[in-house]
JSON list of C-alpha atoms and ligand atoms in Angstrom, two decimals:
[
{"chain": "S", "resi": 1, "resn": "MET", "atom": "CA", "xyz": [-0.36, -8.46, 9.29]},
{"chain": "S", "resi": 2, "resn": "PRO", "atom": "CA", "xyz": [2.64, -7.64, 11.46]},
{"chain": "S", "resi": 3, "resn": "LEU", "atom": "CA", "xyz": [5.28, -5.19, 10.38]},
{"chain": "S", "resi": 4, "resn": "ARG", "atom": "CA", "xyz": [8.54, -4.92, 11.99]},
{"chain": "S", "resi": 5, "resn": "PRO", "atom": "CA", "xyz": [8.46, -2.97, 15.28]},
{"chain": "S", "resi": 6, "resn": "ASN", "atom": "CA", "xyz": [8.96, 0.77, 14.66]},
{"chain": "S", "resi": 7, "resn": "ASP", "atom": "CA", "xyz": [9.36, 0.10, 10.90]},
{"chain": "S", "resi": 8, "resn": "LYS", "atom": "CA", "xyz": [7.18, 0.02, 7.83]},
{"chain": "S", "resi": 9, "resn": "ARG", "atom": "CA", "xyz": [8.48, -3.25, 6.37]},
{"chain": "S", "resi": 10, "resn": "PRO", "atom": "CA", "xyz": [6.63, -6.60, 6.87]},
{"chain": "S", "resi": 11, "resn": "ALA", "atom": "CA", "xyz": [7.86, -8.88, 9.68]},
{"chain": "S", "resi": 12, "resn": "GLY", "atom": "CA", "xyz": [8.96, -12.33, 8.58]},
{"chain": "S", "resi": 13, "resn": "HIS", "atom": "CA", "xyz": [11.38, -13.78, 6.14]},
{"chain": "S", "resi": 14, "resn": "SER", "atom": "CA", "xyz": [11.87, -13.29, 2.38]},
{"chain": "S", "resi": 15, "resn": "GLU", "atom": "CA", "xyz": [11.20, -15.94, -0.17]},
{"chain": "S", "resi": 16, "resn": "GLN", "atom": "CA", "xyz": [14.89, -16.47, -0.52]},
{"chain": "S", "resi": 17, "resn": "LEU", "atom": "CA", "xyz": [15.27, -17.26, 3.21]},
{"chain": "S", "resi": 18, "resn": "CYS", "atom": "CA", "xyz": [12.02, -19.33, 3.50]},
{"chain": "S", "resi": 19, "resn": "PRO", "atom": "CA", "xyz": [12.49, -22.26, 5.83]},
{"chain": "S", "resi": 20, "resn": "GLN", "atom": "CA", "xyz": [9.61, -24.14, 4.10]},
{"chain": "S", "resi": 21, "resn": "THR", "atom": "CA", "xyz": [8.23, -24.98, 7.48]},
{"chain": "S", "resi": 22, "resn": "GLY", "atom": "CA", "xyz": [5.22, -23.88, 9.61]},
{"chain": "S", "resi": 23, "resn": "ARG", "atom": "CA", "xyz": [2.81, -21.75, 7.52]},
{"chain": "S", "resi": 24, "resn": "CYS", "atom": "CA", "xyz": [5.23, -22.01, 4.52]},
{"chain": "S", "resi": 25, "resn": "THR", "atom": "CA", "xyz": [5.27, -25.83, 4.48]},
{"chain": "S", "resi": 26, "resn": "GLY", "atom": "CA", "xyz": [3.36, -25.94, 1.17]},
{"chain": "S", "resi": 27, "resn": "GLY", "atom": "CA", "xyz": [5.40, -23.13, -0.29]},
{"chain": "S", "resi": 28, "resn": "HIS", "atom": "CA", "xyz": [6.45, -19.62, 0.67]},
{"chain": "S", "resi": 29, "resn": "LEU", "atom": "CA", "xyz": [3.51, -17.36, 1.70]},
{"chain": "S", "resi": 30, "resn": "LYS", "atom": "CA", "xyz": [3.85, -13.68, 0.71]},
{"chain": "S", "resi": 31, "resn": "PRO", "atom": "CA", "xyz": [2.79, -11.13, 3.34]},
{"chain": "S", "resi": 32, "resn": "GLU", "atom": "CA", "xyz": [-0.56, -10.59, 1.70]},
{"chain": "S", "resi": 33, "resn": "GLN", "atom": "CA", "xyz": [-1.24, -14.47, 1.88]},
{"chain": "S", "resi": 34, "resn": "ARG", "atom": "CA", "xyz": [-0.16, -14.44, 5.50]},
{"chain": "S", "resi": 35, "resn": "ALA", "atom": "CA", "xyz": [-2.36, -11.54, 6.51]},
{"chain": "S", "resi": 36, "resn": "THR", "atom": "CA", "xyz": [-5.17, -12.82, 8.76]},
{"chain": "S", "resi": 37, "resn": "THR", "atom": "CA", "xyz": [-8.12, -11.78, 10.79]},
{"chain": "S", "resi": 38, "resn": "ASP", "atom": "CA", "xyz": [-7.71, -14.80, 13.15]},
{"chain": "S", "resi": 39, "resn": "THR", "atom": "CA", "xyz": [-7.68, -13.19, 16.59]},
{"chain": "S", "resi": 40, "resn": "GLU", "atom": "CA", "xyz": [-5.70, -16.13, 18.06]},
{"chain": "S", "resi": 41, "resn": "LEU", "atom": "CA", "xyz": [-2.83, -15.71, 15.66]},
{"chain": "S", "resi": 42, "resn": "ILE", "atom": "CA", "xyz": [-3.01, -11.94, 16.04]},
{"chain": "S", "resi": 43, "resn": "THR", "atom": "CA", "xyz": [-2.81, -12.19, 19.84]},
{"chain": "S", "resi": 44, "resn": "ALA", "atom": "CA", "xyz": [-0.01, -14.70, 19.72]},
{"chain": "S", "resi": 45, "resn": "ALA", "atom": "CA", "xyz": [2.10, -12.48, 17.42]},
{"chain": "S", "resi": 46, "resn": "TRP", "atom": "CA", "xyz": [1.52, -9.19, 19.12]},
{"chain": "S", "resi": 47, "resn": "THR", "atom": "CA", "xyz": [2.14, -10.84, 22.59]},
{"chain": "S", "resi": 48, "resn": "GLN", "atom": "CA", "xyz": [5.61, -11.64, 21.54]},
{"chain": "S", "resi": 49, "resn": "GLN", "atom": "CA", "xyz": [6.69, -8.28, 19.86]},
{"chain": "S", "resi": 50, "resn": "PRO", "atom": "CA", "xyz": [5.29, -4.79, 19.61]},
{"chain": "S", "resi": 51, "resn": "TYR", "atom": "CA", "xyz": [4.80, -5.13, 15.94]},
{"chain": "S", "resi": 52, "resn": "ASN", "atom": "CA", "xyz": [3.53, -2.32, 13.79]},
{"chain": "S", "resi": 53, "resn": "ILE", "atom": "CA", "xyz": [0.22, -3.03, 12.02]},
{"chain": "S", "resi": 54, "resn": "GLY", "atom": "CA", "xyz": [-0.12, -3.61, 8.36]},
{"chain": "S", "resi": 55, "resn": "ILE", "atom": "CA", "xyz": [-3.39, -3.83, 6.48]},
{"chain": "S", "resi": 56, "resn": "ALA", "atom": "CA", "xyz": [-3.34, -6.04, 3.33]},
{"chain": "S", "resi": 57, "resn": "THR", "atom": "CA", "xyz": [-5.54, -3.82, 1.29]},
{"chain": "S", "resi": 58, "resn": "GLY", "atom": "CA", "xyz": [-6.67, -6.27, -1.42]},
{"chain": "S", "resi": 59, "resn": "PRO", "atom": "CA", "xyz": [-8.04, -8.94, 0.87]},
{"chain": "S", "resi": 60, "resn": "SER", "atom": "CA", "xyz": [-9.51, -6.27, 3.18]},
{"chain": "S", "resi": 61, "resn": "GLY", "atom": "CA", "xyz": [-11.70, -4.93, 0.27]},
{"chain": "S", "resi": 62, "resn": "LEU", "atom": "CA", "xyz": [-9.94, -1.56, 0.29]},
{"chain": "S", "resi": 63, "resn": "LEU", "atom": "CA", "xyz": [-8.26, 0.80, -2.08]},
{"chain": "S", "resi": 64, "resn": "VAL", "atom": "CA", "xyz": [-6.17, 3.36, -0.21]},
{"chain": "S", "resi": 65, "resn": "ILE", "atom": "CA", "xyz": [-5.01, 6.61, -1.88]},
{"chain": "S", "resi": 66, "resn": "ASP", "atom": "CA", "xyz": [-1.60, 7.59, -0.51]},
{"chain": "S", "resi": 67, "resn": "LEU", "atom": "CA", "xyz": [-0.91, 11.29, -0.71]},
{"chain": "S", "resi": 68, "resn": "ASP", "atom": "CA", "xyz": [2.75, 12.13, -0.21]},
{"chain": "S", "resi": 69, "resn": "MET", "atom": "CA", "xyz": [4.40, 15.38, 0.86]},
{"chain": "S", "resi": 70, "resn": "LEU", "atom": "CA", "xyz": [6.97, 17.09, -1.28]},
{"chain": "S", "resi": 71, "resn": "LYS", "atom": "CA", "xyz": [10.55, 16.03, -0.85]},
{"chain": "S", "resi": 72, "resn": "PRO", "atom": "CA", "xyz": [12.97, 18.77, 0.36]},
{"chain": "S", "resi": 73, "resn": "SER", "atom": "CA", "xyz": [14.73, 18.71, -3.02]},
{"chain": "S", "resi": 74, "resn": "GLU", "atom": "CA", "xyz": [11.62, 19.56, -4.99]},
{"chain": "S", "resi": 75, "resn": "PRO", "atom": "CA", "xyz": [11.17, 23.17, -6.21]},
{"chain": "S", "resi": 76, "resn": "GLU", "atom": "CA", "xyz": [8.71, 25.46, -4.44]},
{"chain": "S", "resi": 77, "resn": "GLY", "atom": "CA", "xyz": [5.27, 25.43, -6.03]},
{"chain": "S", "resi": 78, "resn": "THR", "atom": "CA", "xyz": [5.40, 21.77, -6.90]},
{"chain": "S", "resi": 79, "resn": "PRO", "atom": "CA", "xyz": [1.95, 20.21, -6.03]},
{"chain": "S", "resi": 80, "resn": "ASP", "atom": "CA", "xyz": [2.09, 17.67, -3.19]},
{"chain": "S", "resi": 81, "resn": "GLY", "atom": "CA", "xyz": [-0.19, 14.62, -3.19]},
{"chain": "S", "resi": 82, "resn": "ALA", "atom": "CA", "xyz": [-3.12, 16.44, -1.66]},
{"chain": "S", "resi": 83, "resn": "ALA", "atom": "CA", "xyz": [-2.91, 19.31, -4.17]},
{"chain": "S", "resi": 84, "resn": "SER", "atom": "CA", "xyz": [-2.57, 16.90, -7.09]},
{"chain": "S", "resi": 85, "resn": "LEU", "atom": "CA", "xyz": [-5.69, 14.94, -5.95]},
{"chain": "S", "resi": 86, "resn": "GLN", "atom": "CA", "xyz": [-7.59, 18.23, -5.62]},
{"chain": "S", "resi": 87, "resn": "ALA", "atom": "CA", "xyz": [-6.71, 19.23, -9.18]},
{"chain": "S", "resi": 88, "resn": "LEU", "atom": "CA", "xyz": [-7.57, 15.76, -10.33]},
{"chain": "S", "resi": 89, "resn": "CYS", "atom": "CA", "xyz": [-11.05, 16.00, -8.79]},
{"chain": "S", "resi": 90, "resn": "GLU", "atom": "CA", "xyz": [-11.68, 19.42, -10.26]},
{"chain": "S", "resi": 91, "resn": "ARG", "atom": "CA", "xyz": [-10.72, 18.12, -13.75]},
{"chain": "S", "resi": 92, "resn": "ALA", "atom": "CA", "xyz": [-13.06, 15.06, -13.30]},
{"chain": "S", "resi": 93, "resn": "GLY", "atom": "CA", "xyz": [-15.86, 17.26, -11.90]},
{"chain": "S", "resi": 94, "resn": "GLN", "atom": "CA", "xyz": [-15.92, 15.26, -8.68]},
{"chain": "S", "resi": 95, "resn": "THR", "atom": "CA", "xyz": [-16.05, 16.10, -4.97]},
{"chain": "S", "resi": 96, "resn": "LEU", "atom": "CA", "xyz": [-13.78, 14.03, -2.75]},
{"chain": "S", "resi": 97, "resn": "PRO", "atom": "CA", "xyz": [-16.02, 12.34, -0.20]},
{"chain": "S", "resi": 98, "resn": "ALA", "atom": "CA", "xyz": [-15.16, 12.38, 3.49]},
{"chain": "S", "resi": 99, "resn": "THR", "atom": "CA", "xyz": [-13.83, 9.00, 4.39]},
{"chain": "S", "resi": 100, "resn": "TYR", "atom": "CA", "xyz": [-11.64, 7.07, 6.85]},
{"chain": "S", "resi": 101, "resn": "GLN", "atom": "CA", "xyz": [-8.37, 9.06, 7.00]},
{"chain": "S", "resi": 102, "resn": "VAL", "atom": "CA", "xyz": [-5.00, 8.47, 8.45]},
{"chain": "S", "resi": 103, "resn": "ARG", "atom": "CA", "xyz": [-2.12, 10.99, 8.84]},
{"chain": "S", "resi": 104, "resn": "THR", "atom": "CA", "xyz": [1.34, 9.61, 8.29]},
{"chain": "S", "resi": 105, "resn": "PRO", "atom": "CA", "xyz": [4.47, 10.61, 10.21]},
{"chain": "S", "resi": 106, "resn": "SER", "atom": "CA", "xyz": [5.65, 12.68, 7.31]},
{"chain": "S", "resi": 107, "resn": "GLY", "atom": "CA", "xyz": [2.42, 14.67, 7.08]},
{"chain": "S", "resi": 108, "resn": "GLY", "atom": "CA", "xyz": [1.03, 12.66, 4.19]},
{"chain": "S", "resi": 109, "resn": "GLN", "atom": "CA", "xyz": [-2.44, 11.17, 4.15]},
{"chain": "S", "resi": 110, "resn": "HIS", "atom": "CA", "xyz": [-3.96, 7.75, 3.60]},
{"chain": "S", "resi": 111, "resn": "LEU", "atom": "CA", "xyz": [-7.57, 7.89, 2.31]},
{"chain": "S", "resi": 112, "resn": "TYR", "atom": "CA", "xyz": [-9.46, 4.68, 2.55]},
{"chain": "S", "resi": 113, "resn": "PHE", "atom": "CA", "xyz": [-12.07, 3.66, -0.03]},
{"chain": "S", "resi": 114, "resn": "THR", "atom": "CA", "xyz": [-14.08, 0.60, -0.97]},
{"chain": "S", "resi": 115, "resn": "PRO", "atom": "CA", "xyz": [-13.75, -0.25, -4.66]},
{"chain": "S", "resi": 116, "resn": "PRO", "atom": "CA", "xyz": [-16.97, -0.96, -6.66]},
{"chain": "S", "resi": 117, "resn": "PRO", "atom": "CA", "xyz": [-17.97, -4.68, -6.46]},
{"chain": "S", "resi": 118, "resn": "GLY", "atom": "CA", "xyz": [-16.18, -6.88, -8.86]},
{"chain": "S", "resi": 119, "resn": "VAL", "atom": "CA", "xyz": [-13.38, -4.54, -9.51]},
{"chain": "S", "resi": 120, "resn": "ARG", "atom": "CA", "xyz": [-9.91, -5.73, -8.66]},
{"chain": "S", "resi": 121, "resn": "LEU", "atom": "CA", "xyz": [-7.34, -2.95, -8.42]},
{"chain": "S", "resi": 122, "resn": "GLY", "atom": "CA", "xyz": [-3.72, -3.30, -7.78]},
{"chain": "S", "resi": 123, "resn": "ASN", "atom": "CA", "xyz": [-1.15, -0.77, -6.76]},
{"chain": "S", "resi": 124, "resn": "THR", "atom": "CA", "xyz": [-0.17, 2.36, -8.67]},
{"chain": "S", "resi": 125, "resn": "ALA", "atom": "CA", "xyz": [2.69, 4.97, -8.16]},
{"chain": "S", "resi": 126, "resn": "ASN", "atom": "CA", "xyz": [2.39, 8.43, -9.48]},
{"chain": "S", "resi": 127, "resn": "ARG", "atom": "CA", "xyz": [-0.06, 7.24, -12.18]},
{"chain": "S", "resi": 128, "resn": "LEU", "atom": "CA", "xyz": [-3.11, 9.31, -11.09]},
{"chain": "S", "resi": 129, "resn": "GLY", "atom": "CA", "xyz": [-0.92, 12.31, -10.27]},
{"chain": "S", "resi": 130, "resn": "HIS", "atom": "CA", "xyz": [2.21, 13.68, -8.78]},
{"chain": "S", "resi": 131, "resn": "HIS", "atom": "CA", "xyz": [2.77, 12.11, -5.33]},
{"chain": "S", "resi": 132, "resn": "ILE", "atom": "CA", "xyz": [-0.49, 10.07, -5.54]},
{"chain": "S", "resi": 133, "resn": "ASP", "atom": "CA", "xyz": [0.02, 6.35, -5.02]},
{"chain": "S", "resi": 134, "resn": "THR", "atom": "CA", "xyz": [-2.80, 3.71, -4.54]},
{"chain": "S", "resi": 135, "resn": "ARG", "atom": "CA", "xyz": [-2.68, 0.53, -2.63]},
{"chain": "S", "resi": 136, "resn": "GLY", "atom": "CA", "xyz": [-4.95, -2.39, -3.48]},
{"chain": "S", "resi": 137, "resn": "TRP", "atom": "CA", "xyz": [-4.21, -6.06, -4.34]},
{"chain": "S", "resi": 138, "resn": "GLY", "atom": "CA", "xyz": [-0.50, -6.82, -3.81]},
{"chain": "S", "resi": 139, "resn": "GLY", "atom": "CA", "xyz": [-0.02, -3.96, -1.42]},
{"chain": "S", "resi": 140, "resn": "TYR", "atom": "CA", "xyz": [-0.52, -2.90, 2.12]},
{"chain": "S", "resi": 141, "resn": "VAL", "atom": "CA", "xyz": [-0.77, 0.24, 4.32]},
{"chain": "S", "resi": 142, "resn": "VAL", "atom": "CA", "xyz": [0.63, 0.95, 7.75]},
{"chain": "S", "resi": 143, "resn": "ALA", "atom": "CA", "xyz": [-2.37, 1.31, 10.05]},
{"chain": "S", "resi": 144, "resn": "PRO", "atom": "CA", "xyz": [-2.90, 3.95, 12.66]},
{"chain": "S", "resi": 145, "resn": "ALA", "atom": "CA", "xyz": [-1.26, 3.42, 16.11]},
{"chain": "S", "resi": 146, "resn": "SER", "atom": "CA", "xyz": [1.81, 2.25, 14.27]},
{"chain": "S", "resi": 147, "resn": "THR", "atom": "CA", "xyz": [5.03, 4.21, 14.89]},
{"chain": "S", "resi": 148, "resn": "THR", "atom": "CA", "xyz": [8.25, 4.84, 13.08]},
{"chain": "S", "resi": 149, "resn": "PRO", "atom": "CA", "xyz": [11.34, 6.94, 14.09]},
{"chain": "S", "resi": 150, "resn": "GLU", "atom": "CA", "xyz": [9.76, 9.80, 12.19]},
{"chain": "S", "resi": 151, "resn": "GLY", "atom": "CA", "xyz": [6.51, 9.67, 14.21]},
{"chain": "S", "resi": 152, "resn": "SER", "atom": "CA", "xyz": [3.18, 7.85, 14.46]},
{"chain": "S", "resi": 153, "resn": "TYR", "atom": "CA", "xyz": [0.27, 7.11, 12.05]},
{"chain": "S", "resi": 154, "resn": "SER", "atom": "CA", "xyz": [-2.74, 8.77, 13.55]},
{"chain": "S", "resi": 155, "resn": "LEU", "atom": "CA", "xyz": [-6.36, 8.46, 12.79]},
{"chain": "S", "resi": 156, "resn": "CYS", "atom": "CA", "xyz": [-7.94, 11.71, 11.49]},
{"chain": "S", "resi": 157, "resn": "ASP", "atom": "CA", "xyz": [-11.39, 10.48, 10.54]},
{"chain": "S", "resi": 158, "resn": "ASP", "atom": "CA", "xyz": [-12.88, 7.31, 11.68]},
{"chain": "S", "resi": 159, "resn": "ARG", "atom": "CA", "xyz": [-15.99, 7.18, 9.53]},
{"chain": "S", "resi": 160, "resn": "PRO", "atom": "CA", "xyz": [-16.32, 3.94, 7.36]},
{"chain": "S", "resi": 161, "resn": "PRO", "atom": "CA", "xyz": [-14.38, 3.96, 3.99]},
{"chain": "S", "resi": 162, "resn": "ALA", "atom": "CA", "xyz": [-16.39, 5.77, 1.27]},
{"chain": "S", "resi": 163, "resn": "THR", "atom": "CA", "xyz": [-17.66, 3.82, -1.69]},
{"chain": "S", "resi": 164, "resn": "ARG", "atom": "CA", "xyz": [-17.64, 5.24, -5.27]},
{"chain": "S", "resi": 165, "resn": "THR", "atom": "CA", "xyz": [-19.54, 8.45, -5.49]},
{"chain": "S", "resi": 166, "resn": "GLY", "atom": "CA", "xyz": [-20.81, 10.65, -8.36]},
{"chain": "S", "resi": 167, "resn": "SER", "atom": "CA", "xyz": [-23.15, 10.22, -11.22]},
{"chain": "S", "resi": 168, "resn": "ALA", "atom": "CA", "xyz": [-24.46, 6.83, -12.24]},
{"chain": "S", "resi": 169, "resn": "LYS", "atom": "CA", "xyz": [-23.24, 7.53, -15.72]},
{"chain": "S", "resi": 170, "resn": "PRO", "atom": "CA", "xyz": [-19.40, 8.12, -15.42]},
{"chain": "S", "resi": 171, "resn": "SER", "atom": "CA", "xyz": [-18.04, 11.05, -17.43]},
{"chain": "S", "resi": 172, "resn": "ARG", "atom": "CA", "xyz": [-15.20, 10.63, -19.94]},
{"chain": "S", "resi": 173, "resn": "SER", "atom": "CA", "xyz": [-12.66, 11.82, -17.49]},
{"chain": "S", "resi": 174, "resn": "HIS", "atom": "CA", "xyz": [-14.08, 9.42, -14.95]},
{"chain": "S", "resi": 175, "resn": "ARG", "atom": "CA", "xyz": [-13.67, 6.53, -17.25]},
{"chain": "S", "resi": 176, "resn": "GLY", "atom": "CA", "xyz": [-10.20, 7.65, -18.08]},
{"chain": "S", "resi": 177, "resn": "LEU", "atom": "CA", "xyz": [-9.22, 7.60, -14.42]},
{"chain": "S", "resi": 178, "resn": "SER", "atom": "CA", "xyz": [-10.68, 4.12, -13.97]},
{"chain": "S", "resi": 179, "resn": "ALA", "atom": "CA", "xyz": [-8.52, 2.89, -16.91]},
{"chain": "S", "resi": 180, "resn": "ARG", "atom": "CA", "xyz": [-5.48, 4.41, -15.39]},
{"chain": "S", "resi": 181, "resn": "LEU", "atom": "CA", "xyz": [-6.13, 2.66, -12.10]},
{"chain": "S", "resi": 182, "resn": "ARG", "atom": "CA", "xyz": [-6.61, -0.63, -13.71]},
{"chain": "S", "resi": 183, "resn": "ARG", "atom": "CA", "xyz": [-3.79, -0.62, -16.17]},
{"chain": "S", "resi": 184, "resn": "ARG", "atom": "CA", "xyz": [-0.94, -2.77, -15.24]},
{"chain": "S", "resi": 185, "resn": "SER", "atom": "CA", "xyz": [2.50, -1.27, -15.90]},
{"chain": "S", "resi": 186, "resn": "PRO", "atom": "CA", "xyz": [5.15, -3.27, -17.72]},
{"chain": "S", "resi": 187, "resn": "ARG", "atom": "CA", "xyz": [7.20, -3.08, -14.61]},
{"chain": "S", "resi": 188, "resn": "GLN", "atom": "CA", "xyz": [4.51, -4.75, -12.50]},
{"chain": "S", "resi": 189, "resn": "ARG", "atom": "CA", "xyz": [4.05, -7.47, -15.18]},
{"chain": "S", "resi": 190, "resn": "SER", "atom": "CA", "xyz": [7.69, -8.37, -15.42]},
{"chain": "S", "resi": 191, "resn": "ASP", "atom": "CA", "xyz": [8.90, -7.85, -11.85]},
{"chain": "S", "resi": 192, "resn": "THR", "atom": "CA", "xyz": [7.61, -10.04, -9.10]},
{"chain": "S", "resi": 193, "resn": "ARG", "atom": "CA", "xyz": [10.05, -8.41, -6.73]},
{"chain": "S", "resi": 194, "resn": "LEU", "atom": "CA", "xyz": [7.80, -5.34, -6.67]},
{"chain": "S", "resi": 195, "resn": "LEU", "atom": "CA", "xyz": [4.88, -7.31, -5.48]},
{"chain": "S", "resi": 196, "resn": "ARG", "atom": "CA", "xyz": [6.37, -9.83, -3.07]},
{"chain": "S", "resi": 197, "resn": "CYS", "atom": "CA", "xyz": [6.14, -7.49, -0.13]},
{"chain": "S", "resi": 198, "resn": "GLY", "atom": "CA", "xyz": [4.09, -4.74, -1.53]},
{"chain": "S", "resi": 199, "resn": "VAL", "atom": "CA", "xyz": [6.93, -2.31, -1.26]},
{"chain": "S", "resi": 200, "resn": "ARG", "atom": "CA", "xyz": [8.82, -0.93, -4.34]},
{"chain": "S", "resi": 201, "resn": "CYS", "atom": "CA", "xyz": [12.49, -1.98, -4.56]},
{"chain": "S", "resi": 202, "resn": "PRO", "atom": "CA", "xyz": [14.46, 1.20, -5.18]},
{"chain": "S", "resi": 203, "resn": "THR", "atom": "CA", "xyz": [16.96, -0.43, -7.48]},
{"chain": "S", "resi": 204, "resn": "TRP", "atom": "CA", "xyz": [15.35, -3.36, -9.19]},
{"chain": "S", "resi": 205, "resn": "PRO", "atom": "CA", "xyz": [15.21, -3.74, -12.22]},
{"chain": "S", "resi": 206, "resn": "ARG", "atom": "CA", "xyz": [17.06, -0.56, -13.27]},
{"chain": "S", "resi": 207, "resn": "GLN", "atom": "CA", "xyz": [20.45, -2.33, -13.60]},
{"chain": "S", "resi": 208, "resn": "GLY", "atom": "CA", "xyz": [18.99, -5.43, -15.26]},
{"chain": "S", "resi": 209, "resn": "THR", "atom": "CA", "xyz": [20.25, -7.59, -12.38]},
{"chain": "S", "resi": 210, "resn": "ALA", "atom": "CA", "xyz": [18.90, -8.27, -8.86]},
{"chain": "S", "resi": 211, "resn": "PRO", "atom": "CA", "xyz": [20.18, -6.02, -6.14]},
{"chain": "S", "resi": 212, "resn": "ALA", "atom": "CA", "xyz": [22.08, -7.50, -3.30]},
{"chain": "S", "resi": 213, "resn": "THR", "atom": "CA", "xyz": [18.95, -7.47, -1.17]},
{"chain": "S", "resi": 214, "resn": "PRO", "atom": "CA", "xyz": [16.20, -8.18, -3.64]},
{"chain": "S", "resi": 215, "resn": "CYS", "atom": "CA", "xyz": [13.26, -7.79, -1.17]},
{"chain": "S", "resi": 216, "resn": "CYS", "atom": "CA", "xyz": [12.68, -5.85, 1.90]},
{"chain": "S", "resi": 217, "resn": "CYS", "atom": "CA", "xyz": [11.13, -8.80, 3.74]},
{"chain": "S", "resi": 218, "resn": "GLY", "atom": "CA", "xyz": [13.72, -9.29, 6.44]},
{"chain": "S", "resi": 219, "resn": "PRO", "atom": "CA", "xyz": [15.37, -12.17, 8.17]},
{"chain": "S", "resi": 220, "resn": "ARG", "atom": "CA", "xyz": [13.10, -15.03, 9.24]},
{"chain": "S", "resi": 221, "resn": "GLY", "atom": "CA", "xyz": [10.77, -14.07, 11.99]},
{"chain": "S", "resi": 222, "resn": "LEU", "atom": "CA", "xyz": [7.86, -15.42, 13.85]},
{"chain": "S", "resi": 223, "resn": "TRP", "atom": "CA", "xyz": [5.34, -14.68, 11.12]},
{"chain": "S", "resi": 224, "resn": "GLY", "atom": "CA", "xyz": [5.45, -17.76, 8.82]},
{"chain": "S", "resi": 225, "resn": "GLY", "atom": "CA", "xyz": [8.66, -19.08, 10.33]},
{"chain": "O", "resi": 301, "resn": "ZN", "atom": "ZN1", "xyz": [8.21, -18.61, 3.60]}
]
């Protein structure tokens, strides 16, 4: 799916600004629903604008682990995403398999995995560990070759996404992790604004009212317009 040029946010209009025409004639389509593998649509879109590339993780059969770097304000010694995941693997007695990997402009990592068959995983934020997010159904990741003012997303390892590894009989900690990944937070249940574009709104619903710009999906654009 197209993201705004040089930006991480999806191209296209928000639900509030939906013209109810074109692909939205039957009702507004969210970015995940608009994501396509149709090469004609893709060619038509990218011929018009140098969009960044978004991958709707759910329909693509992916679960991507997003490992963030520390913020400048965080005290020295705080584990970043990579360190948190390493500690998590050690506690679970698992080795992290080599897999498709992308470096983000900030120095973070996206690790691509294929969830086990029949398992539908959504997004999580800081649930598996400090600075570890996951993207599944309802989310997306910025694909390599995309750029932002901070830099580019670059491919570090192009092997196919790894599937679940480890013993056939999951350990207790293993089962605990699976449960954490599956659990839906109250925020996710009550707040569709979180899911509309796959990006967390920084203010909703903290104040109990909708922020001035409830969704990061921008003004109407080519996609779905
Ligand atoms: Zn629409």
